[in-house]
Each structure stands twice: as C-alpha cells, then as structure tokens.
Amino acid sequence: MSGESLRLKATEVQTTIGVIKGLEVAIGAVIEEEEEWEPMGPTPFPKVTDLRSWDMTLLKRYKPFYAPFCDLCCLCTYGKCDLTAGKRGACGLDIGTQQGRIVLLACLIGLAAHAGHARHLWHYLVEKFGRNVPVDLGGDIAVEAPHTRLICGFRPKTIGDFDVALKYVEEQLVQLLSATHTGQEGNYLDFESKALHVGMLDHLAMEIADIIQIVALNFPKGDPDAPLVEIGFGTVDRNKPVILCIGHNVAPAVEIVDYLREHNLYDKVEVCGVCCTAHDMTRYYSGAKIIGPLSRQLRYIRTGIPDVIIVDEQCIRADIVREAQRIHAPVVATNEKKCEGLPDRTHDPIDEIVDDLVNFRVPGVFIEDPRKAAELVVKTAIKIAPLRKQYKTLPSKEELIELAKKCTNCKSCRRACPNDYPVNEAVQAAKNGDLSKLAELAEVCVGCGRCESACPRGIPIFTLMTKAAEAEIEKERYKIRAGRGPIKDTEIRNVGAPIVLGEIPGVVAYIGCPNYPGSYREVAEMAEEFLRRRYIVVASGCEAMDIARYLTEEGKGLYEVYPGDFDAGCLVNVGSCVANAHISGAAIKIASIFARRNLRGNYEEIADYILNRVGAVGVAWGAMSQKAASIATGFNRLGIPAIVGPHGSKYRRAYLGRPDREEDWYVYDARTGEKVYAGPAPEHLIYPAESKEEAMVMTAKLCIRPNDTTKGRAIKLAHYIDLHKKFFGGLPEDLHLFVRTEADIPITMKDEVLEFLKEKGWKPMKIPDPTLLPRLIRRKAK
Amino acid sequence: MSAKPWQISNIPGPKTASILKSGEAVAKILKKAKRPILIVGARIVTEKVDGEPLVKYVVELAKLGIPVVATAHSRKILLEHGVKPVATMPLINITNMLKDPEWKGFDGNGGYTHAIFFGITYYLQSQMLSALKHFAPKLITISLDKEYQPNATWSFPNLSEKDWKEALEKMISSLKGG
Ligand code: SF4
Ligand code: SF4
Ligand code: SF4
C-alpha cells in the first residue's frame, strides 16, 4: 500500500470515530508512527456497521435461534407487554427482537465488566509504574497483542499506548448500549450484529487487561513451565491468620503480597483466593493458594476459616457481607464497582479502622486505595485470628442432626435447586444420622445456596452439606499450573501448519464459569479424553481450576501429567478470565505467523481465515455470567464455535447451522471463484449440549474445517467416528457430509465407511481453498 | 386444574401448558395426532420410574409406530433396546427444524403435528418448549416427564414416581387398546 493511500486510511479512521477529540489525535499519532510494519487493512477501530456485512454473512448461515426465558417485556412503563407467539409490545417490538436485545444487553454487561476491569487496572499500574512500562513479553513473542493489532491497527509499545484502545472500547460501549433503549434498534439481526461487535471488543478489553498486568507485574510470559501451585481447601493452614481474596482484579492481592514480603510476614499469614483473583495471585506469587472456583465461594466462607475477606470486583456474592457476618469475619471492599453499603474509610488512620474491625463495631469497610487496603487486612487478620477461634469451626454433627429434624420433606429445596438435586432426601437421611447423602450432594453442588434460601423451616442446608463433606474437603490438595498467559510465536510456528492442515485434530478450550449441570468432574473428564487423543487442550478461569481437582487413575492431577505447552496432547492454563484473549489470540496468530496474513485492521479476513481453517472450539460447560456470553460471542465473530452446557440454553440464543440445508454450506474456492460445497463445518457457532457425552462427540465434529487436508480430515474423522461409536453407537449419520474424497476416510475404518457411503449415494467432492468473502477470490470463475 | 412449574421460578408468562390429567388423556391426543414425533434425551439413559427404566416406554411408543429422535447420548441405549431412531442430533437441532414451516420431516412427507418430549433435562426442555411455543405456534407439544412444563401445550402436573408410572402405563395400554 502506498504512503498516500495509507494517509487516506488514517483520515477515514479519524472520521469513523471522530467523536472524542483526544482519541482522534492519539490514533492519528499511532498510525503515523507505525507506517512501516504492515499495510493498514480496511477496518481499523471499526464501528459496528464496518463489520456488519461479515456479521450478516455469519448470521445467514448460523441463524439466531431464540428460546425466550420470559414471555414478557417489562423494560419501560408501557409494559408489561405480552410478547407471546407473535404479539407485539406497545413499542412495536416482537419476542425474537426482544431476545436479540436481551442478548446484546448481556454481552454489554460482560464487556463493561472486562473494560471496567481493564481501565481500573490500567490506572492502578500507570500510577504505580508509569505509562512507559514496555509491552515486552520476551523474545519468543513478537506479535504481542494480536487483538489490538487486528482491531485497532497499531502495535502497543508501552502500557500507556493501550489508553487509545480502551477509549475506543469505551466509546463503542456507549453507542451500543444506547441501541437497546426503547425505540432504537428494532431488528433482531442487527441486535445480533451489535452483540457480535461487543464480543469482539470484549476480547480486546480482556487482552489489554491481561497484557498490562503481565508486563507490569512480571507474571509468566507465555511460559509452558509456569510453576505448579497449590489449589484446594486443604492447602491452607487454618491455624494461621487467613486472608481470603475474592474477585477478578488482582491489585489489592498484589499489595497484600508486597506488604507481607516487605514485613517478613510470608510465613505467618495465609493468603488464599477464590475465582480469578486467585489465578492472578499465583501468577504474581507462587506461594499464594487457590481455594477454588466460584462454586466454592460460599462453602469456604461457611467453614468459618477466613479471618478477613477482601473483595475486588466480579463474581463476588451479593450477600457477601451477610455471609461474612455469620462467621464474624470483616469484609474489606476495595473497588468502586462493589462498595457493598460499607462506610468509606479510605482516608481514616489504619489503626483506627483495624480497631473497629477487630472489635466487630462495623461489618466491614470500603477502602479505595489498594495499598492501604492491603495493610489493613494484614493487620486485621493478625489481630482478629485469635479472637475468631470459636467461629472457625462448623456446628457439630449432633447439632446438625437436630436441625435436620425440623425437615417436613416439603421439597421446596429440591424445587429451588438449579440442578434438581434431591436435597430433601439428603436432609431426610441426615435426620436419621446419615450424612452420606449430604456429602454426596456437596461433591456435585454448584454452591448457589438457593436450597437453603427456599427452606420454609429455616434449616441451614448449605452448612449441613459443608459439615457432611468436611473431612473430604479438608483433604483437598491439588496442583494447578499457574496461568502462563499468551501463546508464544515459536509455538505457533510449530503447530500452525498441523492445525490448519488438520493433522493436530483440534484446539479445545475449556473456559468459563462453574454452573455445571452435574459434577465439576465432567469438565476434567472431557479434557482428559481430548488430551489422550492429542488435541491441544487449553483452559482458563474457573474451569481451569476444576480440571485441577480431578485425579487420574494413577492419582495424579492432569496438570502434573500433561505438559503446559501449546502443542498436541498438552494442557495449557492461560490464566484468569481475561486471559481468554490469548486463546482467541492464538487463532489470530496462526493466521498471522503461520499463514502470513496481514493483521492490521483486517478483522473480516482473519475471521474468515479462522472459520474456514483453524479447528478450534470453546467448551463453556458451566457458562453462567454475562461475561461468558460476551466472551463466547467474541469467539463466534472470529469464527470459533462454542458449546455451552444445558444451563447455557438460558442465554436465550444459539447460532445454529442447518446441516440438512445443502445450500447453506457453499464456500468460494479462492483459486477460481467457484462455489463449492464444503459440508457443515463447523455445524454451529454456539449451542447448548445436554450431556457431556454429547458435548464430546460434538467437540470432535466442530473441529472439522473446510480447509483440512485429506490426511488431516482422516485424523479428525477418526476421532469423530470413534467418539460417536463410544458414546452414541455406530457410525455418525452425517458422516457422508464430511467425506470429500476416499482419502478422507480413516484407513482403519475404510470398509465400513465405504459401505455406509454407498448406502448414502455419496459422490466425491472438491476440496476448495475456502473463503466466504468474494473479495478474496484471486481469479474469477468463467 | 392448574399446576406450578416444577422449578418454582420457571414462570414464563400468560400462556401455560394445559394439564394432562391421566395416561388415557395422553392416549386420546396421540390417537388423533396425524404426524407425531417422539424426542428423547439424556434422562432415558439412566433414569427409572418406580423401578422401570424410562427407555421401556420409548420402546413401547416406537412399537406403536411413532418415530423417535435420539438427542444427547440417548442413541446407544435405544439401539440396545432395538429402537432405531429416525435421527440422532442435539435437542436444539430438532427443535430448530420443528419451528421451520418449510421443513418436510425426516421422511419428506411434511412437517409434524405433535412433538412429544420425554426424558429430557427439565430446564433445557423448558427452553426448547418455549422456542416452539413462540415460533411454532401451530405445533402441539407434549411433555411426558413427571415435572410440570409450563411452556408445553400439554404437560403432566408434578407427579410422584408412582403416579408417573401409572400414567405412562395407562397411556401405553390405552394406545394399544385401539
Ligand atoms: S420496551 Fe417495548 S415491549 Fe418492552 S415494555 Fe416497553 S413497550 Fe413493551
Ligand atoms: S425445604 Fe427444608 S423442610 Fe422442605 S424438604 Fe427441604 S430441608 Fe426439608
Ligand atoms: S446449593 Fe447446591 S444443592 Fe443447594 S440449590 Fe444450589 S446447587 Fe442445589
């Protein structure tokens, strides 16, 4: 591209988002500075309409499927409006469009959580270390920020440079949120296009949040040998003062670790965490301990072990102060997004606050300065621990049996349980002194506490469960590899070709929350199945933790058995939720490093590349939060499909392909422009599976891509067929749609597959150089 | 007669399922059904009703000529019991096809008039029934599970194991009785 046209592009950029003056100037500056590295693509800093045609291409094949969770709309005072089966609300909206709007809102909430988190961290780190901390991820990582390059079109040199990208996200967030107001957008496809845009921005925001903390706090930089750290209830010495950190923003936890280090208190105080703050603590200090995922939050509090609870942001229980009061542990809130009704004591003398907390004069305080909060919690923990001894134990078995005796077997608990667990039966058994059913329940329970809240007799069911499982959970000690962050360019060079050609059968990412339909073990069992099959298995967030809680037949954890490289048969923990950006980032890097496609402002082409060539799939088995909705939608816009567990149907929307509609599955052959049938690959962009067995068969299938070589396709089909036989029985009914030539058939299965193909009247098909974008056709067909 | 959703908070809106008072009531509806289809899910793999495996009732319905769609991982147990499903696919796939007015069914002879859901995770089934309530208003949906499904056209109320078994047995015997 000539200098002149580059300048032209830069002008377009400025007009596209010329809303914030400072942003316009800053982007102009970045682009001028970066003229040399790659020609600018068509969509730097895109607004939603710049990529709308890509969205519509996706949505034409993967049509939104809506499963309303509520038939009404009550968003304005015209309502409630009954939107059942074709009725319209007072504003003209119908039920499908309302679902599109709700999905967009969910994604926006998710994006706002990550962008707010990124912005907060950015201020904290810039204040602590200055704007000029270099974005240096080590010699093996040159493509440092694939989303920033792809979406914004610049290469960040320092953490200060990310300010521009964050301003862009923030500006887009306002525009997109405004589209959900009554009387704004009224078309479901456009709501979906906006949701896809939000998803894309979400990955950008996550990338920024994770990269700035990696480089500023010196987290592992894509290190496959990141240390194995401890996870589980049993890892904490309850005889020491225990500080429990909950949330996602590592700032206060970092300050706690620094304070302990500076004051030689490392051995005297236990610091542990729940959720992503715990992940990130161990990336900063490998001696920190992870209690577990979100599903363990309430349980750990109910044990009474934490002496002080410090919360930052996201995935913290809304009743945290109430729960903390039950165990006489003070709460320190530290983030403007979660003040919890606590008095702001940011500017009071520390010793005064410690005194108030230790003497239970207040249930907690809000301290907006992370350094001060750190000093406060350490001092408070040390002082309060000896006073709390009586609260550090659960009620006795006898007391619990007495409580259980109040049960009338009304089943309210069971009917409140999201998983329909037989809670009433377990309480009834406890009445007779048998706690084993409660202990079994504790093993699979997602820790929501709804059963207890529903009990008309006021039985503390959740405490009963915790007590019943006490002996087991105290033994819990597992290993997890600390979150390693990005995938190295060198690793991409090694695996890029085998992934794109299909010889590594796929990349499977277990991501998201722990709202499982059954036991947490299911995630680990799925991961193990694909590790044995030598897929690349990646994990993040709560699911990365639950994978650690499972032992193989030899009694080893999966992180101990499988290496941490981004390679076949390896298990990568990228880190906390925001580290999800490195998973999508790895797919982008394959296009850039292996296929040498330009990234810069070139979203559509890269997404088309990934959809057609990179056999990656996300499995969010316990997806719960709005963040999970935006993360998955961001994967989808980039061409990466996702499977959610059955609770995921409550997101209200799936993107479904129709394998029976042949016309939906044609791609262009980029060599000739000819339209070629490429099979339903991948079949869906996002869909809920009912069982783990179904999810596993679908995982293998969703890794199939039109670009697979015959050798690669044969490998992928061998796994698909094998899993199908194992869990479903017999050959897959749609097998003929994926066999293009006889060479695609796995050799060991040749006879039976050929016979099946004959029955289906199968004919060989062409293997295209696949694309959905007419502009990428190199020579037009005659 | 009214019923509360089994999962107490699963209250959808003004339009809720009519209650199937007995197994005979189901049989009456099914006898008149021109093109019924039975959709079964993960619960038929392991669940029992008062000692009887759920799959037994699928076998009986299949014998009566109702085509069966295997969703989740229910295919294997069906094959083991001699039932060849007309299709194996995720629950959402068949739901998606049922709401397509252009779809001609697995045999190409036209869309289905009645979709019977059996042995499917409660809340997932509820969501799929909701999709059909809104986007396939002509289709009659029937839940044969023991929990009240407010988004169906017809559902049993919340039943005890014993009553559920009785209802299923009666349904089969009435259907067989012609
Ligand atoms: S936003 Fe529209 S559909 Fe919703 S309550 Fe208001 S008028 Fe009714
Ligand atoms: S809600 Fe309470 S009283 Fe009712 S069955 Fe459950 S534990 Fe017993
Ligand atoms: S706490 Fe556990 S048992 Fe109770 S409702 Fe939640 S998931 Fe069910």
Coordinates of C-alpha atoms in Angstrom, one line a residue, chain A residues 63-72 82-86 95-96 99 411-412 414-420 450 516-517 645-652 654 656-661 683-684 686-694 698 701 724-733, chain B residues 3-16 40-43 71-77 79 84-93 95-100 102-104 119-128 130-135 137 146-147 151 158-160:
Chain A
K63 CA -29.2 -18.2 12.2
P64 CA -30.1 -17.0 15.6
F65 CA -32.3 -19.5 17.5
Y66 CA -34.3 -18.0 20.3
A67 CA -35.6 -19.7 23.4
P68 CA -37.3 -17.0 25.4
F69 CA -36.8 -17.2 29.2
C70 CA -39.7 -14.9 29.8
D71 CA -42.6 -14.2 27.5
L72 CA -43.0 -10.6 28.7
D82 CA -47.1 -9.8 26.5
L83 CA -45.0 -10.9 23.5
T84 CA -46.2 -14.5 23.3
A85 CA -46.1 -16.1 19.9
G86 CA -46.2 -13.1 17.5
I95 CA -40.3 -11.6 21.0
G96 CA -37.4 -12.5 18.7
Q99 CA -34.3 -11.8 22.8
K411 CA -39.3 -30.5 48.6
S412 CA -39.0 -26.7 48.4
R414 CA -35.2 -29.5 45.6
R415 CA -37.5 -27.4 43.5
A416 CA -35.3 -24.4 44.1
C417 CA -32.1 -26.3 43.2
P418 CA -31.0 -25.3 39.6
N419 CA -29.9 -28.9 39.1
D420 CA -32.9 -30.6 40.7
R450 CA -30.7 -21.5 46.7
Y516 CA -22.4 -27.2 35.7
P517 CA -25.4 -29.4 35.1
G645 CA -23.8 -26.8 28.9
P646 CA -27.6 -27.2 29.2
H647 CA -27.9 -24.2 31.5
G648 CA -26.5 -22.2 28.6
S649 CA -29.9 -22.5 26.9
K650 CA -31.0 -19.8 29.3
Y651 CA -28.8 -17.3 27.5
R652 CA -31.9 -17.5 25.2
A654 CA -27.9 -20.0 19.9
L656 CA -27.4 -22.7 14.6
G657 CA -26.4 -24.1 11.2
R658 CA -28.8 -26.5 9.3
P659 CA -26.8 -29.4 8.0
D660 CA -29.9 -30.6 6.1
R661 CA -29.9 -27.4 4.0
E683 CA -22.0 -27.0 12.1
H684 CA -23.0 -24.4 14.8
I686 CA -22.9 -21.7 19.6
Y687 CA -25.3 -24.3 21.0
P688 CA -26.2 -26.0 24.3
A689 CA -25.5 -29.7 24.7
E690 CA -27.5 -31.8 27.2
S691 CA -24.8 -34.2 28.3
K692 CA -21.0 -34.4 28.5
E693 CA -21.1 -37.4 26.1
E694 CA -23.0 -35.3 23.5
M698 CA -19.8 -32.5 19.1
K701 CA -17.1 -32.6 15.0
H724 CA -19.6 -41.4 18.2
K725 CA -19.2 -45.2 18.5
K726 CA -18.2 -44.9 22.1
F727 CA -21.0 -42.7 23.3
F728 CA -23.7 -42.9 20.6
G729 CA -23.2 -46.3 19.0
G730 CA -22.4 -46.9 15.3
L731 CA -21.3 -44.5 12.6
P732 CA -22.5 -40.9 12.6
E733 CA -25.5 -40.4 10.3
Chain B
A3 CA -50.1 -26.6 38.3
K4 CA -46.9 -24.7 39.4
P5 CA -43.7 -25.2 37.4
W6 CA -41.6 -27.9 38.9
Q7 CA -38.7 -25.5 39.2
I8 CA -40.6 -22.9 41.2
S9 CA -39.1 -19.8 39.5
N10 CA -39.7 -21.1 35.9
I11 CA -42.7 -18.8 35.3
P12 CA -42.9 -17.9 31.7
G13 CA -45.9 -15.7 31.1
P14 CA -49.6 -15.7 30.5
K15 CA -49.7 -18.8 28.2
T16 CA -49.0 -22.0 30.1
V40 CA -36.0 -38.4 23.9
G41 CA -33.0 -37.2 25.8
A42 CA -30.3 -37.9 28.4
R43 CA -32.6 -39.0 31.2
T71 CA -30.9 -36.5 21.4
A72 CA -28.0 -36.1 23.8
H73 CA -26.4 -39.5 24.1
S74 CA -29.7 -41.5 24.2
R75 CA -29.0 -43.2 20.8
K76 CA -26.9 -46.0 22.3
I77 CA -29.5 -47.3 24.8
L79 CA -30.1 -49.3 19.7
K84 CA -33.7 -47.4 15.5
P85 CA -34.1 -43.6 15.8
V86 CA -35.1 -41.7 12.7
A87 CA -32.4 -39.3 13.6
T88 CA -29.7 -38.6 16.1
M89 CA -29.0 -35.0 16.8
P90 CA -28.8 -32.3 19.6
L91 CA -32.1 -31.4 21.1
I92 CA -31.8 -27.9 19.8
N93 CA -31.3 -29.2 16.2
T95 CA -36.3 -28.0 17.9
N96 CA -34.9 -25.7 15.3
M97 CA -36.3 -27.9 12.5
L98 CA -39.7 -28.2 14.1
K99 CA -40.1 -24.5 14.1
D100 CA -39.3 -24.2 10.3
E102 CA -40.8 -25.2 5.3
W103 CA -39.4 -28.4 6.8
K104 CA -40.8 -31.6 5.3
G119 CA -36.6 -37.9 29.4
I120 CA -35.0 -34.5 28.9
T121 CA -33.3 -32.3 31.5
Y122 CA -36.0 -30.1 32.9
Y123 CA -34.7 -26.6 32.2
L124 CA -33.3 -27.4 28.8
Q125 CA -36.6 -28.9 27.8
S126 CA -38.4 -25.9 29.1
Q127 CA -36.3 -23.6 26.9
M128 CA -36.9 -25.7 23.8
S130 CA -40.5 -22.1 24.9
A131 CA -38.9 -21.7 21.5
L132 CA -41.7 -23.8 20.0
K133 CA -44.4 -22.0 21.9
H134 CA -43.3 -18.7 20.3
F135 CA -42.1 -19.7 16.9
P137 CA -47.5 -21.9 17.4
K146 CA -43.1 -36.1 35.7
E147 CA -42.5 -32.4 36.2
N151 CA -44.1 -23.9 28.1
N158 CA -45.9 -32.6 39.1
L159 CA -46.3 -36.3 39.7
S160 CA -44.9 -38.8 42.2

